[in-house]
Backbone as numpy.savetxt, mean C-alpha at the origin, in Angstrom:
# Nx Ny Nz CAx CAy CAz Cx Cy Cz
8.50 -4.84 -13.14 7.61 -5.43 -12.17 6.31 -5.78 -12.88
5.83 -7.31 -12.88 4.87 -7.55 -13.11 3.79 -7.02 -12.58
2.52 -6.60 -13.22 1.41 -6.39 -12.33 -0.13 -7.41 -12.22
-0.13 -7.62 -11.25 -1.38 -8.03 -11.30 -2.00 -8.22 -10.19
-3.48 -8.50 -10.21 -4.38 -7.99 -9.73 -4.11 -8.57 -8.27
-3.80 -7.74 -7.17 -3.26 -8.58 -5.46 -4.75 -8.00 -4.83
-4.56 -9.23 -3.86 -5.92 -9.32 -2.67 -5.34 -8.26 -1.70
-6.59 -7.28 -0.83 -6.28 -6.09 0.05 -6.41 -6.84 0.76
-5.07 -6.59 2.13 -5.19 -6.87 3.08 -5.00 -5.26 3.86
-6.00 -5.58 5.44 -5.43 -4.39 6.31 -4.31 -5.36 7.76
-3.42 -4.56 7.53 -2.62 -5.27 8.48 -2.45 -4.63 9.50
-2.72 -5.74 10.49 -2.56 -4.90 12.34 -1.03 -5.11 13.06
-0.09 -4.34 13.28 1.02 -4.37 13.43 0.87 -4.08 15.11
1.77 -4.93 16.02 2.02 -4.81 17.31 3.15 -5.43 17.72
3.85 -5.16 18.73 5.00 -5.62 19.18 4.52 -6.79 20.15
5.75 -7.93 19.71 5.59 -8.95 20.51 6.52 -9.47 20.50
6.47 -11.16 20.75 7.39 -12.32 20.71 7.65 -12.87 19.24
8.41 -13.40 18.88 8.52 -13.43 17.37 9.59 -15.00 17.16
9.30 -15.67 16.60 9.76 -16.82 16.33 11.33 -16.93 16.60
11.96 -17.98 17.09 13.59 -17.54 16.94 14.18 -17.02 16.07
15.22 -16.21 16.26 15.47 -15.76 15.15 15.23 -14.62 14.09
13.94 -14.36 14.25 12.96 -13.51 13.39 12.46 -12.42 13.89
12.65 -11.38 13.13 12.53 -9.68 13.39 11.11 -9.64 14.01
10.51 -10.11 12.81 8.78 -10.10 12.45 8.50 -11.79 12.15
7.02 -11.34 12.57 6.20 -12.80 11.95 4.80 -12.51 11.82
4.21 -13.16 10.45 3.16 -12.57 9.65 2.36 -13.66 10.48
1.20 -13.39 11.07 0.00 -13.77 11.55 -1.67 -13.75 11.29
-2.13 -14.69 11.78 -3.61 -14.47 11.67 -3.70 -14.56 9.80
-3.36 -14.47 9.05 -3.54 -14.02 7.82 -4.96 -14.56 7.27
-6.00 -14.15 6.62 -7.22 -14.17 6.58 -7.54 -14.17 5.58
-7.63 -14.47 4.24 -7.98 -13.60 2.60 -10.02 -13.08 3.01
-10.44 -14.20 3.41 -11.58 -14.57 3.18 -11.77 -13.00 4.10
-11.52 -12.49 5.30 -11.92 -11.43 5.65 -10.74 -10.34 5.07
-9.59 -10.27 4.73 -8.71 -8.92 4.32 -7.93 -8.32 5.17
-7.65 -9.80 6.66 -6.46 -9.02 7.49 -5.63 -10.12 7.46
-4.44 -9.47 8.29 -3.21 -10.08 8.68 -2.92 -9.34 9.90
-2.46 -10.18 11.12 -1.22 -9.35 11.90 0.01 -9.64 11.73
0.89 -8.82 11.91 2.58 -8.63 11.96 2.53 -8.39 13.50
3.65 -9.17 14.11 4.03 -8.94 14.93 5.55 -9.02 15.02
6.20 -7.88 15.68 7.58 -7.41 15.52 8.06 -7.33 16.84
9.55 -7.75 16.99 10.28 -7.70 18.13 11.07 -6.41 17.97
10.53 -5.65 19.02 11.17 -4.07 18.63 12.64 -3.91 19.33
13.25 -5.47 19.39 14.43 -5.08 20.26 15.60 -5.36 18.83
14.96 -5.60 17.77 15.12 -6.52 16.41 15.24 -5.58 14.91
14.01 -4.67 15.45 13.46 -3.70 14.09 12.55 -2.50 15.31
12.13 -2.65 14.28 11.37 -0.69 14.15 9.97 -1.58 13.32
9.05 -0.35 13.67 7.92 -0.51 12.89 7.68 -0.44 11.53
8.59 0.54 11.14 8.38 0.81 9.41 8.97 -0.56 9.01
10.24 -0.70 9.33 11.34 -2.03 8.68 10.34 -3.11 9.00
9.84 -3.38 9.43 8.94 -4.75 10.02 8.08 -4.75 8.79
7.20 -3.26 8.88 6.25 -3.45 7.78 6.61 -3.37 6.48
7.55 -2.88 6.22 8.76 -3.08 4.71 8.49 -4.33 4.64
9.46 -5.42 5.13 9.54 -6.71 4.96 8.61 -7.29 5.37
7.67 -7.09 5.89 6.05 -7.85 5.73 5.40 -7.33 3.80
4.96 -6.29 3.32 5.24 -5.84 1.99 5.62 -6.79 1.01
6.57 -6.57 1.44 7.60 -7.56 0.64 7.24 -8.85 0.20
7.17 -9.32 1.23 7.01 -10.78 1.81 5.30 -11.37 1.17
3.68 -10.23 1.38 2.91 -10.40 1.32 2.95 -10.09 -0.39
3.42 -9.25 -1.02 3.16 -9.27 -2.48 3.79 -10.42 -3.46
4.57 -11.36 -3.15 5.08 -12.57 -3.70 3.74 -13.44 -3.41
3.34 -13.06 -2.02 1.84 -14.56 -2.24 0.56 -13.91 -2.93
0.53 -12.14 -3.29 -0.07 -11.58 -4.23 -1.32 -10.89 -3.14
-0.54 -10.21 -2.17 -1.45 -9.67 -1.39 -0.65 -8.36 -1.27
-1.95 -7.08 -1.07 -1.28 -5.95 -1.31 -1.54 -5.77 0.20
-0.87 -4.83 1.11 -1.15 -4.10 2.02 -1.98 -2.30 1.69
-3.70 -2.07 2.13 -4.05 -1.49 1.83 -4.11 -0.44 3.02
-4.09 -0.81 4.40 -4.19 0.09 5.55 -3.49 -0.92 6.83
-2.45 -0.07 7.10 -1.14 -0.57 8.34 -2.31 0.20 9.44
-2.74 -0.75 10.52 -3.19 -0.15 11.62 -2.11 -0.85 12.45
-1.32 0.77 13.29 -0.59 0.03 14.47 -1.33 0.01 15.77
-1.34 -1.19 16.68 -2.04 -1.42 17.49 -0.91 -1.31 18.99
-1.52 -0.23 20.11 -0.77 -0.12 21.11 0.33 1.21 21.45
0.37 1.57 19.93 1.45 2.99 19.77 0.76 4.44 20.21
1.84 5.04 19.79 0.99 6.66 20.36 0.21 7.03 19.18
-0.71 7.34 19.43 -1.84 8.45 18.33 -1.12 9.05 17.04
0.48 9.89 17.30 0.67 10.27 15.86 1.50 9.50 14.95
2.19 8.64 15.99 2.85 7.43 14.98 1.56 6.49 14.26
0.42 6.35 14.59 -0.45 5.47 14.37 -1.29 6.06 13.06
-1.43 7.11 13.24 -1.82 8.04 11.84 -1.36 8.33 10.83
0.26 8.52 11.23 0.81 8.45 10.10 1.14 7.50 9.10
1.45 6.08 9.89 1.32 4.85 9.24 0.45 4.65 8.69
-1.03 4.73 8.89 -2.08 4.47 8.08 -2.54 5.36 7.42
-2.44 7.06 7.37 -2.31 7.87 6.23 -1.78 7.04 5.09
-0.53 6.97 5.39 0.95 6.37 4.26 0.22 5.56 3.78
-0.01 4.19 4.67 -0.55 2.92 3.72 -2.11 3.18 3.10
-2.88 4.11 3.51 -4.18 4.11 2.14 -3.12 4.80 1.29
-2.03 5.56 1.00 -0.94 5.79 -0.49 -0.35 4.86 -0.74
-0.65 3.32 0.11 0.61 2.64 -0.49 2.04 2.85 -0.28
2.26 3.67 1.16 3.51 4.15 0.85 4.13 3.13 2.27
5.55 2.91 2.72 6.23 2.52 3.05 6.71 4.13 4.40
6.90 3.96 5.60 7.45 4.82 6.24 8.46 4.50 7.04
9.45 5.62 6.53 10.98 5.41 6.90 11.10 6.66 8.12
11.13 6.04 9.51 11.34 7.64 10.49 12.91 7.34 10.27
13.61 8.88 10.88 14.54 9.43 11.21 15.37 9.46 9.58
14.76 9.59 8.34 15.61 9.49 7.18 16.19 10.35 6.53
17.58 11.20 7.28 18.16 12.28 6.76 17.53 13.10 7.30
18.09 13.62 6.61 17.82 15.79 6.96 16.61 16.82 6.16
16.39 17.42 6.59 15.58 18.09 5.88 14.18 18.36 6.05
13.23 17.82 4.87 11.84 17.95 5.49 11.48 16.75 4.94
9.75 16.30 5.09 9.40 14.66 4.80 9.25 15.20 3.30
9.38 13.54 2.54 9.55 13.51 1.25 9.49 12.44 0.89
9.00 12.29 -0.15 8.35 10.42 -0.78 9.01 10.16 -1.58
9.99 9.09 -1.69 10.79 8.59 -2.62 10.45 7.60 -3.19
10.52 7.53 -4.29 10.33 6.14 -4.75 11.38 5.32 -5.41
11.04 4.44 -5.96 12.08 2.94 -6.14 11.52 2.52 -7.59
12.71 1.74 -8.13 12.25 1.02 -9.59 11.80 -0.47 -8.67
12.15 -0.83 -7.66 11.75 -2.37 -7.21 11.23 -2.52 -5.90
10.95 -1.35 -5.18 10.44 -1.67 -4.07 9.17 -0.71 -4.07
7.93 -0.73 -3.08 7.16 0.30 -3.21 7.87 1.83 -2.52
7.30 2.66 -3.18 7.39 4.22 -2.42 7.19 4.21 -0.96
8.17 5.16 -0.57 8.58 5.44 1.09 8.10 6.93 1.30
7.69 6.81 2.24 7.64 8.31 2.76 8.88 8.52 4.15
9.70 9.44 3.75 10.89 9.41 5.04 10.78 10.82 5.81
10.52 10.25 6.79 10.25 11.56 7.82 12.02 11.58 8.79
12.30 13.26 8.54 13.44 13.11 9.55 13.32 12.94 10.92
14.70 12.76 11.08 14.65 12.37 12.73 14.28 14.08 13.51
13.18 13.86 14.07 12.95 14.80 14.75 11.72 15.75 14.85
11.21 15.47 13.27 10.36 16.18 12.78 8.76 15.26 13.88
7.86 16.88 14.06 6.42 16.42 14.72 5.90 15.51 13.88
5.30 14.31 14.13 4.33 13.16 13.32 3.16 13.92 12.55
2.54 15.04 13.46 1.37 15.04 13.45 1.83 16.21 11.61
2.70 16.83 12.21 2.94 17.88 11.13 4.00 17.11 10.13
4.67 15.70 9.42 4.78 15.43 9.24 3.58 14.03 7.86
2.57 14.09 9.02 1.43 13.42 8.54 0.45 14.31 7.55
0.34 15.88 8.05 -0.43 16.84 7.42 0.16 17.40 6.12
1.55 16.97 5.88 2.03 17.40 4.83 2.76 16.11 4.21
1.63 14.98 4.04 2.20 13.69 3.58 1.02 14.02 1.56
-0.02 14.62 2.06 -0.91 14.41 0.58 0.10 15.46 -0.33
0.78 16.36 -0.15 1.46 17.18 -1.18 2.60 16.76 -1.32
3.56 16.00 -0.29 4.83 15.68 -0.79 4.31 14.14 -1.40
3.43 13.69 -1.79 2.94 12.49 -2.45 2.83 13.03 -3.74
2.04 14.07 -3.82 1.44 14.82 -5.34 3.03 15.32 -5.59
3.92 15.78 -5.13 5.08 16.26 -5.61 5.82 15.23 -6.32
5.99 13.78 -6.07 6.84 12.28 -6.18 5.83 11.87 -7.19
4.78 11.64 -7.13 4.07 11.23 -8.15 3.01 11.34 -8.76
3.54 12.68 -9.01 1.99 13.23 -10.36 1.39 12.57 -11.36
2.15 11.45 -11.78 1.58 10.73 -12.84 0.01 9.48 -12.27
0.55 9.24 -10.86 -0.70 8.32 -10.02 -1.33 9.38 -9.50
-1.40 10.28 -8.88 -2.05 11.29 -8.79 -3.24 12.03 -10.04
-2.88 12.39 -10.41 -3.71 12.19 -11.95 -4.60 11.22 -12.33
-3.93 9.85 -12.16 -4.67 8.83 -12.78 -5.61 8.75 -11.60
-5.69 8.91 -10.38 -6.34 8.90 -9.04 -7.64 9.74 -9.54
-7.36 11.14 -9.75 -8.59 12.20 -9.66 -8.99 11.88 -10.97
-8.44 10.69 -12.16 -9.31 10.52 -13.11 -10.35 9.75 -12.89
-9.78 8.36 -11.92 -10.63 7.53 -11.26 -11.65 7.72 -10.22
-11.50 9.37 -9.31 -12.43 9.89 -8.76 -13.38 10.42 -9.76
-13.14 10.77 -10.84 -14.31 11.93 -11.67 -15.15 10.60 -12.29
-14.30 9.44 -13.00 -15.43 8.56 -12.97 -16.27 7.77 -11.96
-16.02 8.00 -11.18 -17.03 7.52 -9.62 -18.08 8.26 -9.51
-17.79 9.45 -9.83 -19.17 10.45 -10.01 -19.89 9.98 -11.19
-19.28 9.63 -11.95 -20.08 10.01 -13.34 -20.71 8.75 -13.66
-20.20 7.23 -13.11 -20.82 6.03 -12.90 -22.01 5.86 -12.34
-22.40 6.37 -11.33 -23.63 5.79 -10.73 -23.29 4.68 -9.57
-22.08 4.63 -9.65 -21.92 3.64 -8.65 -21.97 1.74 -9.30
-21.89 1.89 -10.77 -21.76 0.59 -10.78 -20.90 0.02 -11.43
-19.56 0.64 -11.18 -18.04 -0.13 -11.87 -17.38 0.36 -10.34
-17.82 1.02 -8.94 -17.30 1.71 -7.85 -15.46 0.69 -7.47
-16.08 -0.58 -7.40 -15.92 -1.76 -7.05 -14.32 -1.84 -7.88
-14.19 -2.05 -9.39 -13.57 -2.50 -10.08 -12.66 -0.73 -10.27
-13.03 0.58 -9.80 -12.22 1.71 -9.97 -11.24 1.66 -9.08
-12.31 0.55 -7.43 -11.06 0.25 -6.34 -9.83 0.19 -6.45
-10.15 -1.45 -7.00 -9.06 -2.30 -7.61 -8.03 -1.40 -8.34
-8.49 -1.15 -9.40 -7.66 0.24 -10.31 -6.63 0.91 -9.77
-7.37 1.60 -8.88 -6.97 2.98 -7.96 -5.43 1.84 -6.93
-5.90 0.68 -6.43 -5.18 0.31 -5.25 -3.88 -0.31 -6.13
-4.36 -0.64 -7.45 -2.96 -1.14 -8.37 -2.39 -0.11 -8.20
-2.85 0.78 -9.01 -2.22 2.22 -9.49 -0.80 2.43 -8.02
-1.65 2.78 -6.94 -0.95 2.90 -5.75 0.28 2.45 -5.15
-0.05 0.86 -5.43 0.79 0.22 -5.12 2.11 -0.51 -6.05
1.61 -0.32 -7.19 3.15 -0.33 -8.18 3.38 0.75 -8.70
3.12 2.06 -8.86 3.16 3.38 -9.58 2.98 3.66 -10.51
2.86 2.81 -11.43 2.38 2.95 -13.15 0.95 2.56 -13.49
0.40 3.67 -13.90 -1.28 3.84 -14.24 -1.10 3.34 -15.52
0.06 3.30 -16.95 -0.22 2.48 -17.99 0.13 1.32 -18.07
0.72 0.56 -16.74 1.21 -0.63 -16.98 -0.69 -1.32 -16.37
-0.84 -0.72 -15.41 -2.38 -1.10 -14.89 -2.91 -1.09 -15.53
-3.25 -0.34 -16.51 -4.43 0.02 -17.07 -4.04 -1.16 -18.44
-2.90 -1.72 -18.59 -2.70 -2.62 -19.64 -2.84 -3.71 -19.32
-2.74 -4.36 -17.96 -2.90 -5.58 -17.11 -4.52 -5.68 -17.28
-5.00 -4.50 -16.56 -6.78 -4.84 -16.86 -7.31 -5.12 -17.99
-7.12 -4.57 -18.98 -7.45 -4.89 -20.09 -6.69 -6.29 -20.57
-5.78 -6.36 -20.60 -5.35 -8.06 -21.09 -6.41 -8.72 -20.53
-6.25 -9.11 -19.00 -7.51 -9.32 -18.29 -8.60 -9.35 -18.58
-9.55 -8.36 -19.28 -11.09 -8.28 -18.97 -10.92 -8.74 -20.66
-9.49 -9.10 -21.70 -9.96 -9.50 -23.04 -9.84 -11.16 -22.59
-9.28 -11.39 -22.23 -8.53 -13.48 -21.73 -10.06 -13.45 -21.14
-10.94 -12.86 -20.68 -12.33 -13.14 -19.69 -13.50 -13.40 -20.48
-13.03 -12.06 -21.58 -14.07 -12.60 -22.74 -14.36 -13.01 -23.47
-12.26 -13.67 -24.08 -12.64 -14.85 -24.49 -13.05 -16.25 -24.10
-12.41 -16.11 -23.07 -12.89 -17.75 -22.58 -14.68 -18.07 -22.15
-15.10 -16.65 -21.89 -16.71 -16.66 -22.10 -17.31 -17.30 -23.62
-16.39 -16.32 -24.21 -16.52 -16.81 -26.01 -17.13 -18.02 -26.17
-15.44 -18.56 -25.50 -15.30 -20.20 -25.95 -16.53 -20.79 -25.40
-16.74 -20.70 -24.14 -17.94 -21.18 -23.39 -19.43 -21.38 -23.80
-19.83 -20.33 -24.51 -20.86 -20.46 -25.23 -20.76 -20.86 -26.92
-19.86 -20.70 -27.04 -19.86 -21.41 -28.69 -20.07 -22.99 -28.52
């Protein structure tokens, strides 16, 4: 998976009418402010599958999904979705047996799958450790990118974002951290060129 640098969107997910044919349909989409709505025919899909293939769909035009707000649902389905998406994660209800657990993928982003049955709320409260369990390696690179936020002053805050929301959303902190730098060298040369 290529990486590079995608625009945050927060996406507002609600059930509605949806084009013929079509599960979901991506709306409103905004760069200039950082939203989108999805709207899903829940007689069609489910909320997670909707926002899967919205994902999907938004990282080919190079937009990341940074916070799923569902609009209209109950309180702990609505938390948990947007817990998940500031991780970048994908949520799969009713997935197997057991307890919740974050899986990840070589080609799709990381899921968090809650079984069928399990409380949201206690499902949601034990989403930051079964995250740190799946991926210690972004985890790490996370609290490296927190210790330099302290130690900045606040004036790279901006560009640790970015960092942090790559990191998140494709899982590899050395493929990121190799994209930025290609990046910030192609920037300084063509500055180069500019003033020579």
């Amino acid at each position: 998976m290529t990486a590079t640098i995608p625009l945050d969107l927060a996406l507002t997910v609600r059930r509605g009418t949806t084009s013929p044919g079509k599960a979901a349909d991506i709306r409103d989409l905004s760069a200039a402010d950082g939203t989108a709505t999805l709207v899903y025919d829940r007689h069609l899909t489910d909320p997670g599958t909707a926002v899967w293939l919205a994902r999907v769909l938004l990282r080919r035009h190079g937009y990341a999904v940074r916070e799923v707000i569902l609009d209209g649902m109950g309180p702990g389905i609505t938390a948990l979705f947007r817990e998940a998406s500031q991780l970048r994660l994908d949520v799969h209800l009713g997935s197997g047996k057991g307890t919740p657990r974050v899986v990840t993928y070589d080609d799709c982003p990381a899921a968090y799958q809650v079984p069928a049955g399990w409380d949201l709320a206690n499902a949601t409260d034990r989403l930051p450790a079964a995250h740190a369990a799946a991926r210690p390696h972004v985890v790490r690179a996370l609290r490296a990118i927190d210790v330099e936020k302290e130690n900045n002053g606040g004036r790279i805050d901006k560009a640790l974002d970015v960092a942090a929301g790559m990191i998140l959303e494709i899982g590899d902190p050395d493929q990121v951290w190799d994209t930025l730098t290609r990046v910030l060298c192609e920037t300084g040369s063509e500055r180069a060129e500019m003033s020579a």
